[in-house]
Short mmCIF file of C-alpha atoms in Angstrom, two decimals:
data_model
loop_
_atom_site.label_atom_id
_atom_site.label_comp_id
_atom_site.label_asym_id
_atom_site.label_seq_id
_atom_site.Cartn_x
_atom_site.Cartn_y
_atom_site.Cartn_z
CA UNK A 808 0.00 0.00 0.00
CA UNK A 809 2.87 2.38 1.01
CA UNK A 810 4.08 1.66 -2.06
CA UNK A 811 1.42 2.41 -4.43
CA UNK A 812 0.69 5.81 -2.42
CA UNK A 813 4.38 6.63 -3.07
CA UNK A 814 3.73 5.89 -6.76
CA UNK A 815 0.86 7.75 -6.63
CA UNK A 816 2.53 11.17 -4.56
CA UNK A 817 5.39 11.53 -7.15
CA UNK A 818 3.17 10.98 -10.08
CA UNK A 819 4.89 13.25 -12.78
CA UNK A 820 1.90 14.90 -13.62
CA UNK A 821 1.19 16.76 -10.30
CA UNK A 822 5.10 18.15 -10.09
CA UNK A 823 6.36 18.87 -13.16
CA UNK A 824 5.20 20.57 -16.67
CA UNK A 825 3.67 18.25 -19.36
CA UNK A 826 6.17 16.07 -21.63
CA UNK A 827 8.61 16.93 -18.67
CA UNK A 828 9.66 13.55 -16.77
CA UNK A 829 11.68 12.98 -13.92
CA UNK A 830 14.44 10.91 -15.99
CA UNK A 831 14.88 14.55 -17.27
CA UNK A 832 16.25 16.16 -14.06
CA UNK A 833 18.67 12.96 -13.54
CA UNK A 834 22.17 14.48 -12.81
CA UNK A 835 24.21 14.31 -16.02
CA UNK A 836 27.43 15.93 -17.44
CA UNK A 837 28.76 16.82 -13.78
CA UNK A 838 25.22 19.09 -13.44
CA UNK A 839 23.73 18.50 -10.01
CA UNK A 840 19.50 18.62 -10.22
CA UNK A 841 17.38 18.84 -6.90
CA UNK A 842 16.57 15.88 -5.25
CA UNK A 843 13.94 15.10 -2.84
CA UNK A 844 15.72 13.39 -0.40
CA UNK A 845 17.82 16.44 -0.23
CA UNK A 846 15.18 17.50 1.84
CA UNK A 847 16.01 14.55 4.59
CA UNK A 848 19.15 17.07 5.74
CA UNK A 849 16.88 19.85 7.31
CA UNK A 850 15.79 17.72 10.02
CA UNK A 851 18.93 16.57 11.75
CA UNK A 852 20.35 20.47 10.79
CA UNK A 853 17.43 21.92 12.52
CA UNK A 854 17.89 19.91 16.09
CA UNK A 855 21.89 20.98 15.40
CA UNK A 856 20.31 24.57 15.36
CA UNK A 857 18.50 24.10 18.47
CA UNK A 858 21.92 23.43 20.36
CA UNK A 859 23.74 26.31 18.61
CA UNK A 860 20.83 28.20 19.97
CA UNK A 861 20.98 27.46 23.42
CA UNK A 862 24.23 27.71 23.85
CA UNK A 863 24.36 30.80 21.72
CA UNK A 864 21.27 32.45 24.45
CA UNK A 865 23.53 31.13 27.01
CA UNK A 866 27.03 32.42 26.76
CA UNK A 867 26.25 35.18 23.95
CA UNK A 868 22.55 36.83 24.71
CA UNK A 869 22.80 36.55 28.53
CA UNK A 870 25.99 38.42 28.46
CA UNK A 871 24.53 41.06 26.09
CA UNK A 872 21.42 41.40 27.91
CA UNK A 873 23.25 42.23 31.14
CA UNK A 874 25.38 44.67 29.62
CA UNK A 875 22.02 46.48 28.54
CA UNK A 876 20.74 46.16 32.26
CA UNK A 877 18.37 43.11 31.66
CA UNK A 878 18.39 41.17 35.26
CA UNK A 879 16.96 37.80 36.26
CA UNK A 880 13.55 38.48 37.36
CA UNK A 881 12.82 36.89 40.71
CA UNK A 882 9.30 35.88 40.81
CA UNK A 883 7.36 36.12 44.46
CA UNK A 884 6.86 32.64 45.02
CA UNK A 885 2.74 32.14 45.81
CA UNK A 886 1.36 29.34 48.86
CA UNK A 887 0.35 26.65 47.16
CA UNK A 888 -3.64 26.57 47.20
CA UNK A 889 -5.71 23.55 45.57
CA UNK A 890 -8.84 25.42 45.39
CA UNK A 891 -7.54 28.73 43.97
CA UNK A 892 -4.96 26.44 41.80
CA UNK A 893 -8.09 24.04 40.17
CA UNK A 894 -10.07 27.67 39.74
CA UNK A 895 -7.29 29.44 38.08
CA UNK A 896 -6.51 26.27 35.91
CA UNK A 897 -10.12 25.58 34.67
CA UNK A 898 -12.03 28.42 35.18
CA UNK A 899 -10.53 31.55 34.37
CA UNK A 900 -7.11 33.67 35.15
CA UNK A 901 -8.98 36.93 36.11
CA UNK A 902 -11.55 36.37 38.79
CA UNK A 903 -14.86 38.87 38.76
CA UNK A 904 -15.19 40.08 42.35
CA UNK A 905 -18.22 37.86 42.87
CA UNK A 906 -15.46 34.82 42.50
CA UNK A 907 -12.89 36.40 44.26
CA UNK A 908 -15.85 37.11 47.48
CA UNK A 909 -16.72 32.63 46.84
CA UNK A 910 -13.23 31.86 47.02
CA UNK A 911 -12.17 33.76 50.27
CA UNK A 912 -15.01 32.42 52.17
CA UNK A 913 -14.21 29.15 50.67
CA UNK A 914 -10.71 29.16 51.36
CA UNK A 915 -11.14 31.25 54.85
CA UNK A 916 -9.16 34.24 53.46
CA UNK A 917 -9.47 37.82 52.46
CA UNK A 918 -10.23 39.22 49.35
CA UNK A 919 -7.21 41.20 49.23
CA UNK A 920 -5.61 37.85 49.89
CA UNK A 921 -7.31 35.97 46.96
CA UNK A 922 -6.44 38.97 44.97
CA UNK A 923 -2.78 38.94 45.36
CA UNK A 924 -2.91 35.22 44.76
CA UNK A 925 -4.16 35.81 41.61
CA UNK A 926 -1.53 38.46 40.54
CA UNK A 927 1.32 36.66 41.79
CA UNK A 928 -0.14 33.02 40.11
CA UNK A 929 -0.45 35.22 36.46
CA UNK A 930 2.96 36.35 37.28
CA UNK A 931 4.41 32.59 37.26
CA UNK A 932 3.51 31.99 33.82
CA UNK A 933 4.21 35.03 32.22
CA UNK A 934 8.23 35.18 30.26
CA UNK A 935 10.72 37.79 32.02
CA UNK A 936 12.64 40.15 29.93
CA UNK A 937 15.32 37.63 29.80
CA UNK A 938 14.32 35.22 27.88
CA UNK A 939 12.54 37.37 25.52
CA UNK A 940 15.49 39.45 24.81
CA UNK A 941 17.31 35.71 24.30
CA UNK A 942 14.68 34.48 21.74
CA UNK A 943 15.19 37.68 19.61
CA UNK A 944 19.00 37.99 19.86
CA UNK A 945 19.08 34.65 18.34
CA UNK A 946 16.53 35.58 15.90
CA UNK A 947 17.79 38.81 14.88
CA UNK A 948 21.18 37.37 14.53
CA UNK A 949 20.21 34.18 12.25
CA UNK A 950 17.74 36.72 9.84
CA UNK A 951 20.95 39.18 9.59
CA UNK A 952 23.60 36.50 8.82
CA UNK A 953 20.95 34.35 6.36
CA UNK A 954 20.16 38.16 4.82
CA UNK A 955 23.95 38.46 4.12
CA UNK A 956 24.34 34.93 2.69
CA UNK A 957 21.30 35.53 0.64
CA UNK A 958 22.45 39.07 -0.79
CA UNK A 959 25.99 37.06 -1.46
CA UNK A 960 24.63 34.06 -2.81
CA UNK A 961 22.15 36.60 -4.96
CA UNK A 962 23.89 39.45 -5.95
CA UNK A 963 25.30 38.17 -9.88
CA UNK A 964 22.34 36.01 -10.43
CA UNK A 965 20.87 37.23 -13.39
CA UNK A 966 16.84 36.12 -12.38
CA UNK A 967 17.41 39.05 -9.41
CA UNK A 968 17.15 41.89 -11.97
CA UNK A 969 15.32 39.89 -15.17
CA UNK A 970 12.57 38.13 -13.71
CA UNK A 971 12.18 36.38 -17.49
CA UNK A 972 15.78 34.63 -16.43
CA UNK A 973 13.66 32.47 -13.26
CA UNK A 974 11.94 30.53 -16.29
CA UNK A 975 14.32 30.14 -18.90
CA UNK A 976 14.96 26.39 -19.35
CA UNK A 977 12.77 25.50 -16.62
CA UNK A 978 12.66 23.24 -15.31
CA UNK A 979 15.78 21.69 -16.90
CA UNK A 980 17.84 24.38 -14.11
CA UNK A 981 20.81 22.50 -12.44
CA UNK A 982 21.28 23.68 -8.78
CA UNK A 983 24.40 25.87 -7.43
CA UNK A 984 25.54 24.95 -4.50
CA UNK A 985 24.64 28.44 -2.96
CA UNK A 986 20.93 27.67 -3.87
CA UNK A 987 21.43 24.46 -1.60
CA UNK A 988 22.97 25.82 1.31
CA UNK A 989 20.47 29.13 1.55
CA UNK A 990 17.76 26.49 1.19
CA UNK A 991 18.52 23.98 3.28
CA UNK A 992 19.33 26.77 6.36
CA UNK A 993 16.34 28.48 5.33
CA UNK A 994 14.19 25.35 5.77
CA UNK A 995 16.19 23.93 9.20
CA UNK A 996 15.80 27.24 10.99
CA UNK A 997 11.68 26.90 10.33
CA UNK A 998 11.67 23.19 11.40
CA UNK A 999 13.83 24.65 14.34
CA UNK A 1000 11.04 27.32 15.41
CA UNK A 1001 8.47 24.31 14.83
CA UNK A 1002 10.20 22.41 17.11
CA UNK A 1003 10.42 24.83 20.36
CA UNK A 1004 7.12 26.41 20.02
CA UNK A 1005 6.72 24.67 23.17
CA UNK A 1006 9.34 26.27 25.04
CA UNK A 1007 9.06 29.56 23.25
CA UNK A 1008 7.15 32.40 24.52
CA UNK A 1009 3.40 32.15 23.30
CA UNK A 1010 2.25 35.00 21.94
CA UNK A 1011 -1.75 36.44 20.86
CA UNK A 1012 -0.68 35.54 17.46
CA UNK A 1013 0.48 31.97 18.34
CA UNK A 1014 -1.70 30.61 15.52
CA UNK A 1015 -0.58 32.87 13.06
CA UNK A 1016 2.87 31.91 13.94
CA UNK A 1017 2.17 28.17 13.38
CA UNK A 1018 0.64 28.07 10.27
CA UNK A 1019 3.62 30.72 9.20
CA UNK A 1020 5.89 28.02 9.79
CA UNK A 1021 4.13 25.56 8.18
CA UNK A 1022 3.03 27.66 5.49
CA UNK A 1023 7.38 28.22 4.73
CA UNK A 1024 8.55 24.83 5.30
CA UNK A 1025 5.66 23.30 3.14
CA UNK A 1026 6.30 26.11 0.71
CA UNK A 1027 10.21 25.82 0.32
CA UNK A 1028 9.63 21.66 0.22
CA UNK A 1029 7.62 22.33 -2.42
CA UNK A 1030 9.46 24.62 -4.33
CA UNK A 1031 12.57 22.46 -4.13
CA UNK A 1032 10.46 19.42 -5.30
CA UNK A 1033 9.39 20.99 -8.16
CA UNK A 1034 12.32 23.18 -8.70
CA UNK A 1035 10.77 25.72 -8.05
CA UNK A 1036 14.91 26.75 -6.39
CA UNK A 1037 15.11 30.62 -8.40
CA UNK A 1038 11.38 32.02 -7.28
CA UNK A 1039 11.84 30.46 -3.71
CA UNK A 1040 15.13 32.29 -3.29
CA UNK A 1041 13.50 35.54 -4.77
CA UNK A 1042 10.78 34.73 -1.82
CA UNK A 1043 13.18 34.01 0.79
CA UNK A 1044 15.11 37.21 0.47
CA UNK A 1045 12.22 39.58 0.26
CA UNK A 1046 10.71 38.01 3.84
CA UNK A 1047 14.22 37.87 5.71
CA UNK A 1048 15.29 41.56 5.26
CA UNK A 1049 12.84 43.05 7.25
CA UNK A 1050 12.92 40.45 9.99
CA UNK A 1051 16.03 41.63 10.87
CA UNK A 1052 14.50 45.29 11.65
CA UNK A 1053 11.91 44.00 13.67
CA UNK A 1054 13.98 41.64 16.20
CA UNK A 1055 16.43 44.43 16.78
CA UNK A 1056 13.86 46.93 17.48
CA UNK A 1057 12.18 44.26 20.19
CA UNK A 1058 15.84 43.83 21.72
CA UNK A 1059 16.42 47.28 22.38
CA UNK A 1060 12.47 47.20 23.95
CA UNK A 1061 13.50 44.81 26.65
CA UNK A 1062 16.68 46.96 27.28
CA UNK A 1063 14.26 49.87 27.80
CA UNK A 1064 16.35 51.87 25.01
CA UNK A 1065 13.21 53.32 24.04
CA UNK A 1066 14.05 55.76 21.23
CA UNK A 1067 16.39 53.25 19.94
CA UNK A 1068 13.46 50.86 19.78
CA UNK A 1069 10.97 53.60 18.18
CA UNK A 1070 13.79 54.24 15.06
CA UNK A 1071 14.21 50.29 14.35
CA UNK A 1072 10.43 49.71 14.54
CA UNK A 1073 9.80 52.76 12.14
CA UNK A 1074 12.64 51.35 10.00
CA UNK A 1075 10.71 47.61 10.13
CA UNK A 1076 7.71 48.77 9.45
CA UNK A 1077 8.81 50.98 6.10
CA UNK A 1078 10.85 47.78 4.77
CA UNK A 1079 8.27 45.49 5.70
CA UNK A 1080 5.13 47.56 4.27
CA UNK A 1081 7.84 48.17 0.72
CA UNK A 1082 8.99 44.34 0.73
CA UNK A 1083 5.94 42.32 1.41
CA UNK A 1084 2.61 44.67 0.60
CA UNK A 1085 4.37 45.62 -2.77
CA UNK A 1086 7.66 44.25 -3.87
CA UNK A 1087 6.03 40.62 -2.78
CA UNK A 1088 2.95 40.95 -5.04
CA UNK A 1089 3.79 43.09 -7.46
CA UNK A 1090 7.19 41.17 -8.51
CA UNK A 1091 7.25 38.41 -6.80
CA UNK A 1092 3.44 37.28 -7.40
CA UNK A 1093 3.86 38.20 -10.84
CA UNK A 1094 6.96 36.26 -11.40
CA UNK A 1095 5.41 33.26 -10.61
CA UNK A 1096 1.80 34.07 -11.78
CA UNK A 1097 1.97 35.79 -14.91
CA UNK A 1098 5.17 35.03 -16.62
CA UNK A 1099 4.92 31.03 -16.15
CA UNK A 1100 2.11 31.76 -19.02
CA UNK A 1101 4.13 32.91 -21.88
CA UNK A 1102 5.89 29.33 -21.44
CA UNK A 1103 3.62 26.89 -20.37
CA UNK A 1104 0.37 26.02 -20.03
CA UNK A 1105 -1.31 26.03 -15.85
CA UNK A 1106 -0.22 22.76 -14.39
CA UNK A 1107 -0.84 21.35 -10.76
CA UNK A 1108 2.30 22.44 -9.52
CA UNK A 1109 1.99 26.04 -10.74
CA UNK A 1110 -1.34 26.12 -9.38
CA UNK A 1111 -0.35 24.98 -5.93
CA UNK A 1112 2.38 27.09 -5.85
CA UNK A 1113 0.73 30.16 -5.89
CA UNK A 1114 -1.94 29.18 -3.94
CA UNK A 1115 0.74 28.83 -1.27
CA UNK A 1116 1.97 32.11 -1.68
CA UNK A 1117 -1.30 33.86 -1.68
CA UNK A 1118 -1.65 31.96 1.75
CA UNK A 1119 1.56 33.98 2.67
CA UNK A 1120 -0.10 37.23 1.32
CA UNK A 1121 -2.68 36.96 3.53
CA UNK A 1122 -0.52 36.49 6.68
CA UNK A 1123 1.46 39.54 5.42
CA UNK A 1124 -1.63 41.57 4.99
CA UNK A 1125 -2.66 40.06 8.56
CA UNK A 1126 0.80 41.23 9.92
CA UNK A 1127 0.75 44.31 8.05
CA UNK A 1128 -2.63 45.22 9.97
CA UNK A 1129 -0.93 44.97 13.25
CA UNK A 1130 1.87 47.08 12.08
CA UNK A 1131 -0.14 50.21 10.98
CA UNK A 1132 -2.41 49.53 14.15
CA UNK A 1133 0.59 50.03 16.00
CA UNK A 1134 1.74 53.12 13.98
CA UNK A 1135 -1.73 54.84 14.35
CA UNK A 1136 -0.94 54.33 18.53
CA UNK A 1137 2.53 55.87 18.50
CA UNK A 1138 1.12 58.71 16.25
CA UNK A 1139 -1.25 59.89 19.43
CA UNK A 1140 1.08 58.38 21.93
CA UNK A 1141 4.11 60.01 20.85
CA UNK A 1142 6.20 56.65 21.90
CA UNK A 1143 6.26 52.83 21.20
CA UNK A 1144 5.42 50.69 24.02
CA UNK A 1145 6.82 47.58 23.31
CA UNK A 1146 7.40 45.90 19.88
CA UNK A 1147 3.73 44.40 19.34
CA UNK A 1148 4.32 43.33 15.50
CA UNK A 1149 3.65 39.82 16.89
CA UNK A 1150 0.74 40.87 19.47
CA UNK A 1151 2.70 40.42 22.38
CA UNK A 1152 0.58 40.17 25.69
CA UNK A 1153 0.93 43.21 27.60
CA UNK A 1154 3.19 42.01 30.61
CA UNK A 1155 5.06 45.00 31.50
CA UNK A 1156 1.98 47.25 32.41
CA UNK A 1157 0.06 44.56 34.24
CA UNK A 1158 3.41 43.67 36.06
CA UNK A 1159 4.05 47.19 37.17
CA UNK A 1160 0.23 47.73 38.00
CA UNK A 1161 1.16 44.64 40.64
CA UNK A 1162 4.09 46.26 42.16
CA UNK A 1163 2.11 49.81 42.30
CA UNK A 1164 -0.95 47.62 44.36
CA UNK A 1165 1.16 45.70 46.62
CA UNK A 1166 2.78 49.20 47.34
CA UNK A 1167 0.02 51.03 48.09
CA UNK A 1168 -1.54 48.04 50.05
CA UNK A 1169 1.91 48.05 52.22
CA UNK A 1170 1.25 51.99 53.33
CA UNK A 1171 -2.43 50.72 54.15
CA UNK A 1172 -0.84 48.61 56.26
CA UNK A 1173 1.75 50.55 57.80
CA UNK A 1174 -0.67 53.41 58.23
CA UNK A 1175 -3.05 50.39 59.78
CA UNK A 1176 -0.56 49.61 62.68
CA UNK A 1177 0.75 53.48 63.12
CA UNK A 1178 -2.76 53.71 64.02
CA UNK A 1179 -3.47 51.27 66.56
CA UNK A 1180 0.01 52.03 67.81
CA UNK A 1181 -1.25 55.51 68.93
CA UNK A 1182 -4.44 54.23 69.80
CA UNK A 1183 -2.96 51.82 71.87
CA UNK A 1184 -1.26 55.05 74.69
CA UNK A 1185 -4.98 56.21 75.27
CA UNK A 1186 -6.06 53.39 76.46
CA UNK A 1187 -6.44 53.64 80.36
CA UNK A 1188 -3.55 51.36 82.35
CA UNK A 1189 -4.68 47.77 82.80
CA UNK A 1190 -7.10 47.84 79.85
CA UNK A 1191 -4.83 46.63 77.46
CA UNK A 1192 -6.11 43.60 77.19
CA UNK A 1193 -8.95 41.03 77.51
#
């Protein structure tokens, strides 16, 4: 059965152009043509990735963030409660005040009690600066080398400035070595961020994230299948270089550097908005959707592929959303927040909104026992106590 479904799955007709057969992409006269089981390489490379990355956040991002004043957070640890734990675990995070009144007569305690249970519990789960300033150190720095290697591998191609040049004698095109290498990064670093989504920081757009994983590796498999190698490199390029912007601008966020962070997210959001809302469809999209047609007639492949990359579109239009949301804020606000491209929760208010409660509910109680401390010299000797 595995057999016949394997038969089936590389049927010529569903990959490659008509008259076109596989025997015609066989490596010949020391040309090298890709290869599906190429493809095998990006999953060991991407584990391999996943060490160079924690050792990278260890003895490379630590270091940095502590030279930009990013400390440890030490959280205040909470007393373990199984009715307030089963609540906050299958109920709800955020208590109304009618739950918060049930739950201190249930569990004999105040409401201001409950309350700071509550906060501190939140607190447990939600990432320090530390860690996010790790995950986008090693981001930024794999987008900025992989942008370099891309403009290098790139630069004296001649399909980068004559988009006619990605389909001449396709898809008879052997593959460069370059073309390999930027692929076969490209594709580990995605099966890389597949892999830790579980350890990464989850994020409102967590979804979106996911099936913009998905959405590359399945993309760039397919592309490589089908030789598809001079678009997907054309595609690759145009979505690293502003990824680069974006993680440095979030970097200098958890640092607190915050005009720093308000220049880099400006300079993200022009290259973005230029690379993927009109470079992408106007050059790319038409590279792959228009010119095909003056050489050959709509196939499955061709169809698939685009369909694919209008997928993309529409997470870059999704994206793009965010961005100019973002933009209108900082117009009234006069200053960036935080780096919310990717919808990050709101931690840092909430967090110092905690500190600024458990402060003020300190002076009630200081002011509580100044009180009954000069209460205490009017009462008459010998009535001090029962």
């Amino acid at each position: 059965m595995f057999q016949t479904f394997k038969e089936w799955f590389w049927l010529e007709r569903f990959w490659l152009p008509p008259t076109i057969k596989w025997s015609d992409l066989e490596d010949h006269d020391g040309l090298i043509f890709v290869k599906p089981s190429h493809l095998y390489m990006t999953i060991p490379y991407a584990f391999v990735l996943i060490i160079i990355r924690h050792f990278f956040q260890k003895f490379i991002a630590s270091p940095l963030a502590k030279t930009f004043g990013i400390k440890e957070e030490v959280r205040k640890k909470i007393i373990p409660n199984s009715v307030l734990e089963n609540f906050f675990k299958h109920s709800t995070k955020k208590p109304s005040q009618t739950d918060i009144y049930g739950l201190a007569k249930k569990c004999n305690l105040t409401e201001r009690q409950v309350e700071r249970w509550f906060r501190r519990r939140q607190n447990q789960d939600r990432p320090c600066r530390m860690k996010k300033f790790q995950e986008s150190c090693w981001r930024f720095t794999f987008y900025l080398i992989i942008t370099i290697a891309g403009i290098a591998f790139l630069y004296d191609k001649p399909w980068v400035y004559d988009l006619w040049e990605v389909w001449k004698g396709y898809p008879r095109q052997p593959l460069l070595p370059s073309q390999y290498w930027y692929y076969i990064l490209e594709m580990s670093f995605y099966w890389s961020l597949l892999f830790s989504l579980g350890s990464d920081i989850k994020r409102k757009d967590f979804l979106a994230n996911v099936i913009h994983h998905l959405a590359a590796v399945s993309l760039m498999s397919f592309s490589w299948c089908a030789n598809y190698i001079r678009s997907g490199t054309l595609v690759m390029i145009v979505h690293d270089v502003a990824d680069i912007w974006l993680e440095s601008a979030k970097m200098f966020s958890y640092a607190g550097w915050k005009q720093t962070c308000n220049t880099l997210f400006f300079i993200f959001s022009t290259v973005f908005l230029i690379s993927r809302l009109i470079i992408f469809p106007f050059w790319i999209l038409y590279c792959t959707l228009i010119l095909p047609l003056h050489y050959l007639q709509p196939f499955f492949s061709y169809i698939f592929l685009n369909l694919q990359l209008m997928v993309l579109q529409v997470l870059n239009l999704y994206w793009s959303y965010l961005i100019l949301k973002m933009l209108k804020r900082s117009i009234f606000t006069k200053s960036i927040q935080d780096v919310r491209s990717d919808s990050e929760d709101e931690y840092e208010e909430e967090e110092e909104e905690e500190k600024k409660k458990e402060a003020r509910e300190g002076k009630e109680t200081d002011r509580l026992k100044n009180s009954l401390g000069a209460n205490r010299h009017l009462i008459p000797n010998g009535q001090h106590g029962c």
